[in-house]
Short mmCIF file of N, CA and C and ligand atoms in Angstrom, two decimals:
data_model
loop_
_atom_site.label_atom_id
_atom_site.label_comp_id
_atom_site.label_asym_id
_atom_site.label_seq_id
_atom_site.Cartn_x
_atom_site.Cartn_y
_atom_site.Cartn_z
N MET Y 1079 -20.91 -40.51 -5.92
CA MET Y 1079 -21.04 -38.85 -5.48
C MET Y 1079 -22.58 -38.66 -5.39
N GLU Y 1080 -22.94 -37.84 -4.17
CA GLU Y 1080 -24.31 -37.60 -3.75
C GLU Y 1080 -24.73 -36.32 -4.53
N ARG Y 1081 -26.04 -36.21 -4.65
CA ARG Y 1081 -26.62 -34.98 -5.33
C ARG Y 1081 -27.69 -34.49 -4.42
N THR Y 1082 -27.89 -33.25 -4.26
CA THR Y 1082 -29.32 -32.75 -3.68
C THR Y 1082 -29.69 -31.54 -4.41
N LEU Y 1083 -31.11 -31.15 -4.16
CA LEU Y 1083 -31.56 -30.02 -4.73
C LEU Y 1083 -31.61 -28.79 -3.71
N SER Y 1084 -30.87 -27.76 -4.02
CA SER Y 1084 -31.07 -26.38 -3.44
C SER Y 1084 -31.95 -25.46 -4.05
N ILE Y 1085 -32.59 -24.71 -3.40
CA ILE Y 1085 -33.31 -23.51 -3.96
C ILE Y 1085 -32.81 -22.21 -3.19
N ILE Y 1086 -32.44 -21.25 -3.81
CA ILE Y 1086 -32.28 -19.88 -3.17
C ILE Y 1086 -33.63 -19.38 -3.36
N LYS Y 1087 -34.41 -19.09 -2.23
CA LYS Y 1087 -35.76 -18.68 -2.36
C LYS Y 1087 -36.06 -17.35 -2.61
N PRO Y 1088 -37.36 -16.68 -2.89
CA PRO Y 1088 -37.52 -15.38 -3.43
C PRO Y 1088 -36.99 -14.42 -2.48
N ASP Y 1089 -37.12 -14.58 -1.16
CA ASP Y 1089 -36.67 -13.49 -0.31
C ASP Y 1089 -35.24 -13.17 -0.37
N ALA Y 1090 -34.35 -14.27 -0.67
CA ALA Y 1090 -32.94 -14.00 -0.66
C ALA Y 1090 -32.67 -13.49 -2.19
N VAL Y 1091 -33.23 -13.95 -3.35
CA VAL Y 1091 -33.20 -13.44 -4.57
C VAL Y 1091 -33.39 -11.96 -4.58
N GLU Y 1092 -34.29 -11.51 -3.90
CA GLU Y 1092 -34.85 -10.20 -4.02
C GLU Y 1092 -33.85 -9.14 -3.20
N ARG Y 1093 -33.34 -9.86 -2.04
CA ARG Y 1093 -32.24 -9.03 -1.43
C ARG Y 1093 -30.86 -9.10 -1.89
N ASN Y 1094 -30.75 -9.63 -3.19
CA ASN Y 1094 -29.35 -9.79 -3.89
C ASN Y 1094 -28.39 -10.73 -2.95
N LEU Y 1095 -29.01 -11.96 -2.40
CA LEU Y 1095 -28.02 -12.68 -1.69
C LEU Y 1095 -27.82 -13.89 -2.46
N ILE Y 1096 -28.01 -13.86 -3.71
CA ILE Y 1096 -27.59 -15.23 -4.60
C ILE Y 1096 -26.01 -15.45 -4.41
N GLY Y 1097 -25.20 -14.46 -4.65
CA GLY Y 1097 -23.73 -14.57 -4.45
C GLY Y 1097 -23.34 -15.17 -3.24
N ASN Y 1098 -23.86 -14.40 -2.11
CA ASN Y 1098 -23.59 -14.68 -0.71
C ASN Y 1098 -23.80 -16.38 -0.35
N ILE Y 1099 -24.83 -16.68 -0.88
CA ILE Y 1099 -25.41 -18.02 -0.68
C ILE Y 1099 -24.46 -19.09 -1.41
N ILE Y 1100 -24.35 -18.69 -2.80
CA ILE Y 1100 -23.34 -19.73 -3.52
C ILE Y 1100 -22.07 -19.67 -3.07
N LYS Y 1101 -21.55 -18.65 -2.41
CA LYS Y 1101 -20.17 -18.61 -1.99
C LYS Y 1101 -20.07 -19.70 -0.84
N ARG Y 1102 -21.09 -19.75 0.08
CA ARG Y 1102 -21.07 -20.72 1.10
C ARG Y 1102 -20.90 -22.01 0.65
N PHE Y 1103 -21.72 -22.59 -0.45
CA PHE Y 1103 -21.62 -23.86 -0.87
C PHE Y 1103 -20.26 -24.08 -1.62
N GLU Y 1104 -19.54 -23.25 -2.30
CA GLU Y 1104 -18.30 -23.25 -2.93
C GLU Y 1104 -17.39 -23.45 -2.00
N ASP Y 1105 -17.33 -22.57 -0.89
CA ASP Y 1105 -16.22 -22.50 0.10
C ASP Y 1105 -16.44 -23.79 1.00
N ALA Y 1106 -17.43 -24.68 0.96
CA ALA Y 1106 -17.41 -25.91 1.63
C ALA Y 1106 -17.03 -26.94 0.68
N GLY Y 1107 -16.66 -26.71 -0.47
CA GLY Y 1107 -16.29 -27.88 -1.45
C GLY Y 1107 -17.24 -28.40 -2.29
N ILE Y 1108 -18.48 -27.84 -2.25
CA ILE Y 1108 -19.61 -28.30 -2.75
C ILE Y 1108 -19.55 -27.87 -4.29
N LYS Y 1109 -19.83 -28.60 -5.21
CA LYS Y 1109 -19.93 -28.42 -6.66
C LYS Y 1109 -21.37 -28.03 -7.13
N ILE Y 1110 -21.58 -26.91 -7.77
CA ILE Y 1110 -22.79 -26.71 -8.34
C ILE Y 1110 -22.78 -27.27 -9.79
N VAL Y 1111 -23.73 -28.20 -10.16
CA VAL Y 1111 -23.64 -29.03 -11.45
C VAL Y 1111 -24.76 -28.75 -12.50
N ALA Y 1112 -25.85 -27.82 -11.87
CA ALA Y 1112 -26.97 -27.26 -12.71
C ALA Y 1112 -27.58 -26.29 -11.96
N MET Y 1113 -27.98 -25.15 -12.70
CA MET Y 1113 -28.58 -24.10 -11.97
C MET Y 1113 -29.44 -23.30 -13.06
N LYS Y 1114 -30.40 -22.74 -12.40
CA LYS Y 1114 -31.36 -21.79 -13.25
C LYS Y 1114 -32.10 -20.79 -12.41
N LEU Y 1115 -32.45 -19.56 -13.04
CA LEU Y 1115 -33.23 -18.72 -12.49
C LEU Y 1115 -34.79 -18.71 -12.85
N LEU Y 1116 -35.80 -18.79 -12.31
CA LEU Y 1116 -37.11 -18.80 -12.83
C LEU Y 1116 -38.17 -18.52 -11.60
N LYS Y 1117 -39.35 -18.14 -12.14
CA LYS Y 1117 -40.43 -17.98 -11.23
C LYS Y 1117 -41.43 -18.94 -11.28
N LEU Y 1118 -41.72 -19.58 -10.13
CA LEU Y 1118 -42.82 -20.70 -10.11
C LEU Y 1118 -44.13 -20.00 -10.22
N SER Y 1119 -44.99 -20.77 -10.88
CA SER Y 1119 -46.39 -20.33 -10.81
C SER Y 1119 -47.10 -20.78 -9.41
N LYS Y 1120 -48.07 -20.38 -9.14
CA LYS Y 1120 -48.86 -20.96 -7.84
C LYS Y 1120 -48.92 -22.55 -7.92
N ALA Y 1121 -49.42 -22.79 -9.08
CA ALA Y 1121 -49.65 -24.28 -9.34
C ALA Y 1121 -48.28 -25.34 -9.07
N GLN Y 1122 -47.21 -24.63 -9.76
CA GLN Y 1122 -45.97 -25.16 -9.58
C GLN Y 1122 -45.39 -25.33 -8.17
N ALA Y 1123 -45.49 -24.20 -7.38
CA ALA Y 1123 -45.12 -24.09 -5.85
C ALA Y 1123 -45.82 -25.18 -5.22
N GLU Y 1124 -47.42 -25.32 -5.45
CA GLU Y 1124 -48.27 -26.23 -4.98
C GLU Y 1124 -47.66 -27.64 -5.02
N ALA Y 1125 -47.41 -27.94 -6.46
CA ALA Y 1125 -46.89 -29.27 -6.75
C ALA Y 1125 -45.47 -29.78 -6.01
N PHE Y 1126 -44.51 -28.62 -5.90
CA PHE Y 1126 -43.33 -28.91 -5.50
C PHE Y 1126 -43.42 -29.20 -3.84
N TYR Y 1127 -44.36 -28.40 -3.22
CA TYR Y 1127 -44.56 -28.77 -1.82
C TYR Y 1127 -45.76 -29.68 -1.63
N ALA Y 1128 -46.14 -30.38 -2.34
CA ALA Y 1128 -47.30 -31.16 -2.20
C ALA Y 1128 -47.30 -31.86 -0.83
N VAL Y 1129 -46.01 -32.45 -0.49
CA VAL Y 1129 -45.85 -32.94 0.91
C VAL Y 1129 -46.44 -32.35 1.99
N HIS Y 1130 -46.48 -31.15 2.03
CA HIS Y 1130 -47.12 -30.28 2.99
C HIS Y 1130 -48.56 -29.85 2.74
N LYS Y 1131 -49.34 -30.35 1.95
CA LYS Y 1131 -50.59 -29.79 1.54
C LYS Y 1131 -51.58 -29.81 2.68
N GLU Y 1132 -51.30 -30.63 3.59
CA GLU Y 1132 -52.20 -30.54 4.77
C GLU Y 1132 -51.93 -29.68 5.92
N ARG Y 1133 -50.66 -28.99 5.76
CA ARG Y 1133 -50.14 -28.21 6.89
C ARG Y 1133 -50.74 -26.88 6.78
N PRO Y 1134 -51.04 -26.10 8.04
CA PRO Y 1134 -51.67 -24.91 7.91
C PRO Y 1134 -51.05 -23.74 7.19
N PHE Y 1135 -49.73 -23.89 6.88
CA PHE Y 1135 -48.81 -22.90 6.40
C PHE Y 1135 -48.82 -22.95 4.76
N TYR Y 1136 -49.56 -23.96 4.21
CA TYR Y 1136 -49.37 -24.53 2.89
C TYR Y 1136 -49.72 -23.51 1.84
N GLY Y 1137 -50.84 -22.73 2.11
CA GLY Y 1137 -51.28 -21.74 1.27
C GLY Y 1137 -50.34 -20.46 0.99
N GLU Y 1138 -49.87 -20.13 2.28
CA GLU Y 1138 -48.97 -18.86 2.45
C GLU Y 1138 -47.61 -19.36 1.87
N LEU Y 1139 -47.31 -20.36 2.10
CA LEU Y 1139 -45.97 -20.76 1.66
C LEU Y 1139 -45.92 -20.90 0.10
N THR Y 1140 -47.01 -21.39 -0.45
CA THR Y 1140 -47.04 -21.52 -1.85
C THR Y 1140 -47.12 -20.03 -2.53
N ASP Y 1141 -47.96 -19.32 -1.83
CA ASP Y 1141 -47.94 -17.81 -2.25
C ASP Y 1141 -46.68 -17.16 -2.32
N TYR Y 1142 -45.93 -17.30 -1.23
CA TYR Y 1142 -44.66 -16.88 -1.15
C TYR Y 1142 -43.65 -17.46 -2.19
N MET Y 1143 -43.67 -18.68 -2.41
CA MET Y 1143 -42.69 -19.39 -3.09
C MET Y 1143 -42.92 -18.96 -4.75
N SER Y 1144 -44.22 -18.51 -5.12
CA SER Y 1144 -44.62 -17.91 -6.45
C SER Y 1144 -44.54 -16.49 -6.49
N SER Y 1145 -43.93 -15.85 -5.59
CA SER Y 1145 -44.05 -14.35 -5.45
C SER Y 1145 -43.02 -13.67 -6.20
N GLY Y 1146 -41.98 -14.48 -6.53
CA GLY Y 1146 -40.80 -13.86 -7.16
C GLY Y 1146 -39.73 -14.95 -7.60
N PRO Y 1147 -38.75 -14.50 -8.46
CA PRO Y 1147 -37.88 -15.49 -8.85
C PRO Y 1147 -37.03 -16.37 -7.68
N CYS Y 1148 -36.67 -17.44 -8.09
CA CYS Y 1148 -35.85 -18.27 -7.33
C CYS Y 1148 -34.81 -18.89 -8.02
N VAL Y 1149 -33.76 -19.44 -7.36
CA VAL Y 1149 -32.72 -20.15 -7.99
C VAL Y 1149 -32.45 -21.48 -7.73
N PRO Y 1150 -33.10 -22.57 -8.45
CA PRO Y 1150 -32.94 -23.93 -8.11
C PRO Y 1150 -31.49 -24.42 -8.54
N MET Y 1151 -30.67 -25.12 -7.93
CA MET Y 1151 -29.49 -25.52 -8.11
C MET Y 1151 -29.35 -27.21 -7.82
N ILE Y 1152 -28.59 -27.96 -8.62
CA ILE Y 1152 -28.12 -29.22 -8.20
C ILE Y 1152 -26.89 -29.15 -7.49
N LEU Y 1153 -26.77 -29.55 -6.19
CA LEU Y 1153 -25.37 -29.44 -5.53
C LEU Y 1153 -24.89 -31.00 -5.50
N GLU Y 1154 -23.37 -31.14 -5.71
CA GLU Y 1154 -22.91 -32.45 -5.81
C GLU Y 1154 -21.77 -32.42 -4.87
N GLY Y 1155 -21.53 -33.74 -4.11
CA GLY Y 1155 -20.43 -33.87 -3.26
C GLY Y 1155 -20.57 -34.97 -2.33
N GLU Y 1156 -19.71 -35.31 -1.59
CA GLU Y 1156 -19.66 -36.49 -0.71
C GLU Y 1156 -20.58 -36.10 0.34
N GLY Y 1157 -21.70 -36.78 0.75
CA GLY Y 1157 -22.46 -36.49 1.77
C GLY Y 1157 -23.24 -35.13 1.74
N VAL Y 1158 -23.57 -34.67 0.56
CA VAL Y 1158 -24.08 -33.33 0.21
C VAL Y 1158 -25.47 -33.07 0.87
N ILE Y 1159 -26.29 -33.98 0.96
CA ILE Y 1159 -27.67 -34.01 1.45
C ILE Y 1159 -27.55 -33.44 2.72
N LEU Y 1160 -26.87 -34.06 3.49
CA LEU Y 1160 -26.74 -33.68 4.96
C LEU Y 1160 -25.85 -32.46 5.20
N LYS Y 1161 -24.86 -32.38 4.38
CA LYS Y 1161 -24.03 -31.19 4.52
C LYS Y 1161 -24.70 -29.87 3.96
N ASN Y 1162 -25.56 -30.00 3.23
CA ASN Y 1162 -26.35 -28.80 2.69
C ASN Y 1162 -27.06 -28.28 3.91
N ARG Y 1163 -27.86 -29.42 4.57
CA ARG Y 1163 -28.89 -29.16 5.57
C ARG Y 1163 -28.07 -28.52 6.82
N GLU Y 1164 -26.73 -28.89 7.01
CA GLU Y 1164 -26.08 -28.22 8.09
C GLU Y 1164 -25.71 -26.76 7.65
N ILE Y 1165 -25.31 -26.56 6.44
CA ILE Y 1165 -24.85 -25.12 5.96
C ILE Y 1165 -26.22 -24.31 5.95
N MET Y 1166 -27.45 -24.81 5.85
CA MET Y 1166 -28.74 -24.11 5.80
C MET Y 1166 -29.09 -23.75 7.13
N GLY Y 1167 -28.87 -24.59 8.17
CA GLY Y 1167 -29.40 -24.47 9.51
C GLY Y 1167 -30.82 -24.67 9.54
N ALA Y 1168 -31.50 -24.66 10.84
CA ALA Y 1168 -32.76 -25.14 11.12
C ALA Y 1168 -33.76 -24.23 10.35
N THR Y 1169 -35.18 -24.73 10.18
CA THR Y 1169 -36.09 -24.11 9.56
C THR Y 1169 -36.50 -22.71 9.94
N ASP Y 1170 -36.59 -22.66 11.33
CA ASP Y 1170 -36.82 -21.35 11.93
C ASP Y 1170 -35.46 -20.69 12.09
N PRO Y 1171 -35.07 -19.39 11.62
CA PRO Y 1171 -33.91 -18.84 11.89
C PRO Y 1171 -33.52 -18.56 13.40
N LYS Y 1172 -34.62 -18.46 14.10
CA LYS Y 1172 -34.32 -18.38 15.66
C LYS Y 1172 -33.75 -19.32 16.32
N GLU Y 1173 -33.85 -20.63 15.64
CA GLU Y 1173 -33.39 -21.76 16.14
C GLU Y 1173 -32.19 -22.24 15.32
N ALA Y 1174 -31.88 -21.62 14.31
CA ALA Y 1174 -30.59 -22.04 13.43
C ALA Y 1174 -29.25 -21.67 14.16
N ALA Y 1175 -28.30 -22.63 13.91
CA ALA Y 1175 -26.86 -22.43 14.64
C ALA Y 1175 -26.31 -21.21 13.93
N ALA Y 1176 -25.49 -20.66 14.77
CA ALA Y 1176 -24.72 -19.33 14.30
C ALA Y 1176 -23.92 -19.69 13.07
N GLY Y 1177 -23.81 -18.99 12.16
CA GLY Y 1177 -23.06 -19.12 11.00
C GLY Y 1177 -23.68 -19.86 9.91
N THR Y 1178 -24.99 -20.12 10.14
CA THR Y 1178 -25.72 -21.01 8.94
C THR Y 1178 -26.42 -19.99 8.13
N ILE Y 1179 -26.83 -20.37 6.89
CA ILE Y 1179 -27.41 -19.50 6.16
C ILE Y 1179 -28.60 -18.86 6.68
N ARG Y 1180 -29.58 -19.83 7.26
CA ARG Y 1180 -30.63 -19.23 7.76
C ARG Y 1180 -30.58 -18.42 9.17
N ALA Y 1181 -29.46 -18.58 9.94
CA ALA Y 1181 -29.15 -17.79 11.01
C ALA Y 1181 -28.83 -16.38 10.67
N ASP Y 1182 -27.99 -16.38 9.58
CA ASP Y 1182 -27.38 -15.06 8.92
C ASP Y 1182 -28.30 -14.18 8.11
N LEU Y 1183 -29.17 -15.04 7.43
CA LEU Y 1183 -29.80 -14.25 6.17
C LEU Y 1183 -31.42 -14.32 6.28
N ALA Y 1184 -32.03 -15.23 6.77
CA ALA Y 1184 -33.34 -15.61 6.79
C ALA Y 1184 -34.14 -14.32 7.52
N ILE Y 1185 -35.50 -14.38 7.05
CA ILE Y 1185 -36.19 -13.18 7.44
C ILE Y 1185 -37.01 -13.86 8.70
N ASP Y 1186 -37.74 -15.01 8.48
CA ASP Y 1186 -38.54 -15.64 9.40
C ASP Y 1186 -38.67 -17.06 9.06
N LYS Y 1187 -39.34 -17.76 9.76
CA LYS Y 1187 -39.68 -19.25 9.68
C LYS Y 1187 -40.11 -19.56 8.20
N GLU Y 1188 -40.71 -18.76 7.66
CA GLU Y 1188 -41.34 -19.10 6.12
C GLU Y 1188 -40.40 -18.52 5.01
N LYS Y 1189 -39.96 -17.24 5.25
CA LYS Y 1189 -38.97 -16.72 4.25
C LYS Y 1189 -37.76 -16.91 4.91
N ASN Y 1190 -37.09 -18.27 4.61
CA ASN Y 1190 -35.88 -18.69 5.11
C ASN Y 1190 -34.81 -18.94 4.29
N SER Y 1191 -35.02 -18.27 3.06
CA SER Y 1191 -33.77 -17.99 2.16
C SER Y 1191 -33.44 -19.24 1.40
N VAL Y 1192 -33.56 -20.58 1.90
CA VAL Y 1192 -33.11 -21.61 1.13
C VAL Y 1192 -33.86 -22.80 1.39
N HIS Y 1193 -34.02 -23.61 0.33
CA HIS Y 1193 -34.60 -25.04 0.36
C HIS Y 1193 -33.44 -26.01 0.21
N GLY Y 1194 -33.66 -27.11 0.98
CA GLY Y 1194 -32.66 -28.25 0.62
C GLY Y 1194 -33.49 -29.86 0.89
N SER Y 1195 -33.10 -30.55 -0.06
CA SER Y 1195 -33.87 -31.75 0.05
C SER Y 1195 -33.28 -32.56 1.24
N ASP Y 1196 -34.11 -33.37 1.75
CA ASP Y 1196 -33.95 -34.05 3.13
C ASP Y 1196 -33.52 -35.39 3.24
N ALA Y 1197 -33.56 -36.10 2.04
CA ALA Y 1197 -33.10 -37.57 2.01
C ALA Y 1197 -33.05 -37.84 0.43
N PRO Y 1198 -32.05 -38.98 0.29
CA PRO Y 1198 -31.99 -39.33 -1.17
C PRO Y 1198 -33.07 -39.40 -2.04
N GLU Y 1199 -34.27 -40.00 -1.68
CA GLU Y 1199 -35.54 -40.10 -2.34
C GLU Y 1199 -36.08 -38.71 -2.70
N THR Y 1200 -36.25 -37.83 -1.74
CA THR Y 1200 -36.68 -36.49 -2.13
C THR Y 1200 -35.72 -35.77 -3.01
N ALA Y 1201 -34.59 -35.88 -2.72
CA ALA Y 1201 -33.39 -35.11 -3.71
C ALA Y 1201 -33.65 -35.71 -5.08
N ALA Y 1202 -33.80 -37.01 -5.36
CA ALA Y 1202 -34.02 -37.36 -6.59
C ALA Y 1202 -35.31 -36.73 -7.32
N GLN Y 1203 -36.34 -36.94 -6.47
CA GLN Y 1203 -37.74 -36.37 -6.97
C GLN Y 1203 -37.47 -34.95 -7.18
N GLU Y 1204 -37.04 -34.06 -6.23
CA GLU Y 1204 -36.82 -32.71 -6.48
C GLU Y 1204 -35.95 -32.24 -7.43
N ILE Y 1205 -34.90 -33.03 -7.81
CA ILE Y 1205 -33.94 -32.53 -9.04
C ILE Y 1205 -34.75 -32.67 -10.26
N ALA Y 1206 -35.51 -33.99 -10.28
CA ALA Y 1206 -36.31 -34.08 -11.55
C ALA Y 1206 -37.38 -33.12 -11.64
N PHE Y 1207 -37.98 -32.46 -10.77
CA PHE Y 1207 -39.00 -31.45 -10.80
C PHE Y 1207 -38.48 -30.35 -11.53
N PHE Y 1208 -37.03 -30.01 -11.41
CA PHE Y 1208 -36.63 -28.72 -12.04
C PHE Y 1208 -35.57 -28.98 -13.23
N PHE Y 1209 -35.03 -30.19 -13.28
CA PHE Y 1209 -34.01 -30.44 -14.32
C PHE Y 1209 -34.27 -31.72 -15.20
N THR Y 1210 -33.63 -31.56 -16.46
CA THR Y 1210 -33.80 -32.77 -17.11
C THR Y 1210 -32.26 -33.30 -17.18
N GLU Y 1211 -32.22 -34.54 -17.71
CA GLU Y 1211 -30.77 -35.13 -17.71
C GLU Y 1211 -29.83 -34.27 -18.51
N TYR Y 1212 -30.36 -33.68 -19.63
CA TYR Y 1212 -29.24 -32.88 -20.57
C TYR Y 1212 -28.97 -31.35 -19.87
N GLU Y 1213 -29.66 -31.04 -18.92
CA GLU Y 1213 -29.31 -29.86 -18.28
C GLU Y 1213 -28.09 -29.85 -17.21
N LEU Y 1214 -27.64 -31.20 -17.00
CA LEU Y 1214 -26.65 -31.26 -16.16
C LEU Y 1214 -25.38 -31.13 -16.87
N ALA Y 1215 -24.54 -30.25 -16.19
CA ALA Y 1215 -23.27 -29.81 -16.75
C ALA Y 1215 -22.23 -30.99 -16.79
N GLY Y 1216 -22.15 -31.62 -15.59
CA GLY Y 1216 -21.07 -32.55 -15.62
C GLY Y 1216 -21.28 -33.61 -14.31
N1 UDP C 2547 -42.63 -23.26 6.56
C1 UDP C 2547 -43.46 -22.34 7.25
N2 UDP C 2547 -44.01 -22.55 8.59
C2 UDP C 2547 -43.68 -23.52 9.32
C3 UDP C 2547 -42.69 -24.66 8.84
C4 UDP C 2547 -42.49 -24.40 7.52
O1 UDP C 2547 -43.79 -21.34 6.49
O2 UDP C 2547 -44.27 -23.49 10.52
C5 UDP C 2547 -42.08 -23.21 5.34
C6 UDP C 2547 -40.66 -22.78 5.44
O3 UDP C 2547 -40.42 -21.98 4.19
C7 UDP C 2547 -39.86 -24.29 5.28
C8 UDP C 2547 -40.80 -25.03 4.31
O4 UDP C 2547 -42.35 -24.32 4.66
O5 UDP C 2547 -38.68 -23.97 4.51
C9 UDP C 2547 -40.73 -26.17 4.22
O6 UDP C 2547 -40.91 -27.03 5.63
P1 UDP C 2547 -39.97 -27.90 6.12
O7 UDP C 2547 -40.55 -28.40 7.33
O8 UDP C 2547 -39.83 -29.07 5.02
O9 UDP C 2547 -38.66 -27.14 6.33
P2 UDP C 2547 -37.25 -27.30 5.73
O10 UDP C 2547 -37.03 -28.69 5.09
O11 UDP C 2547 -37.24 -26.29 4.60
O12 UDP C 2547 -36.25 -26.85 6.76
MG1 MG C 2548 -38.22 -29.86 3.97
#
């Protein structure tokens, strides 16, 4: 069984969209096996997105990600890494397929409501960033 890291980002938490987003995962048969609500510091947001540190949007992205609470979750299911990316939609909501989280809810290419790991290696790293083994429910 595969696992991935999802984050409901600050723009979605602020607009009371936690339930809306979680319902989409549950309706798709995906299990939430760990979840918390927290506010990242600027330094933590920089560490989480270190892979993007040379990109022009890195400063703004890490300001935004540390601007308010977010909800990291571990999702579990068969092929859940790819399945989650499909449910999320493309990075830019203008390019996201109809019915995806980002098409329906995102504000713009930066404030795009959700994060999802993109491969098994990043999923393992990103899960370990937010959760310890004993925080896993099942
Ligand atoms: N991002 C941005 N401007 C861009 C590209 C990305 O602000 O031109 C932000 C956006 O919040 C995105 C995050 O940086 O979700 C990480 O970018 P990535 O390319 O990994 O997109 P994702 O995997 O989230 O679809
Ligand atoms: Mg990415």
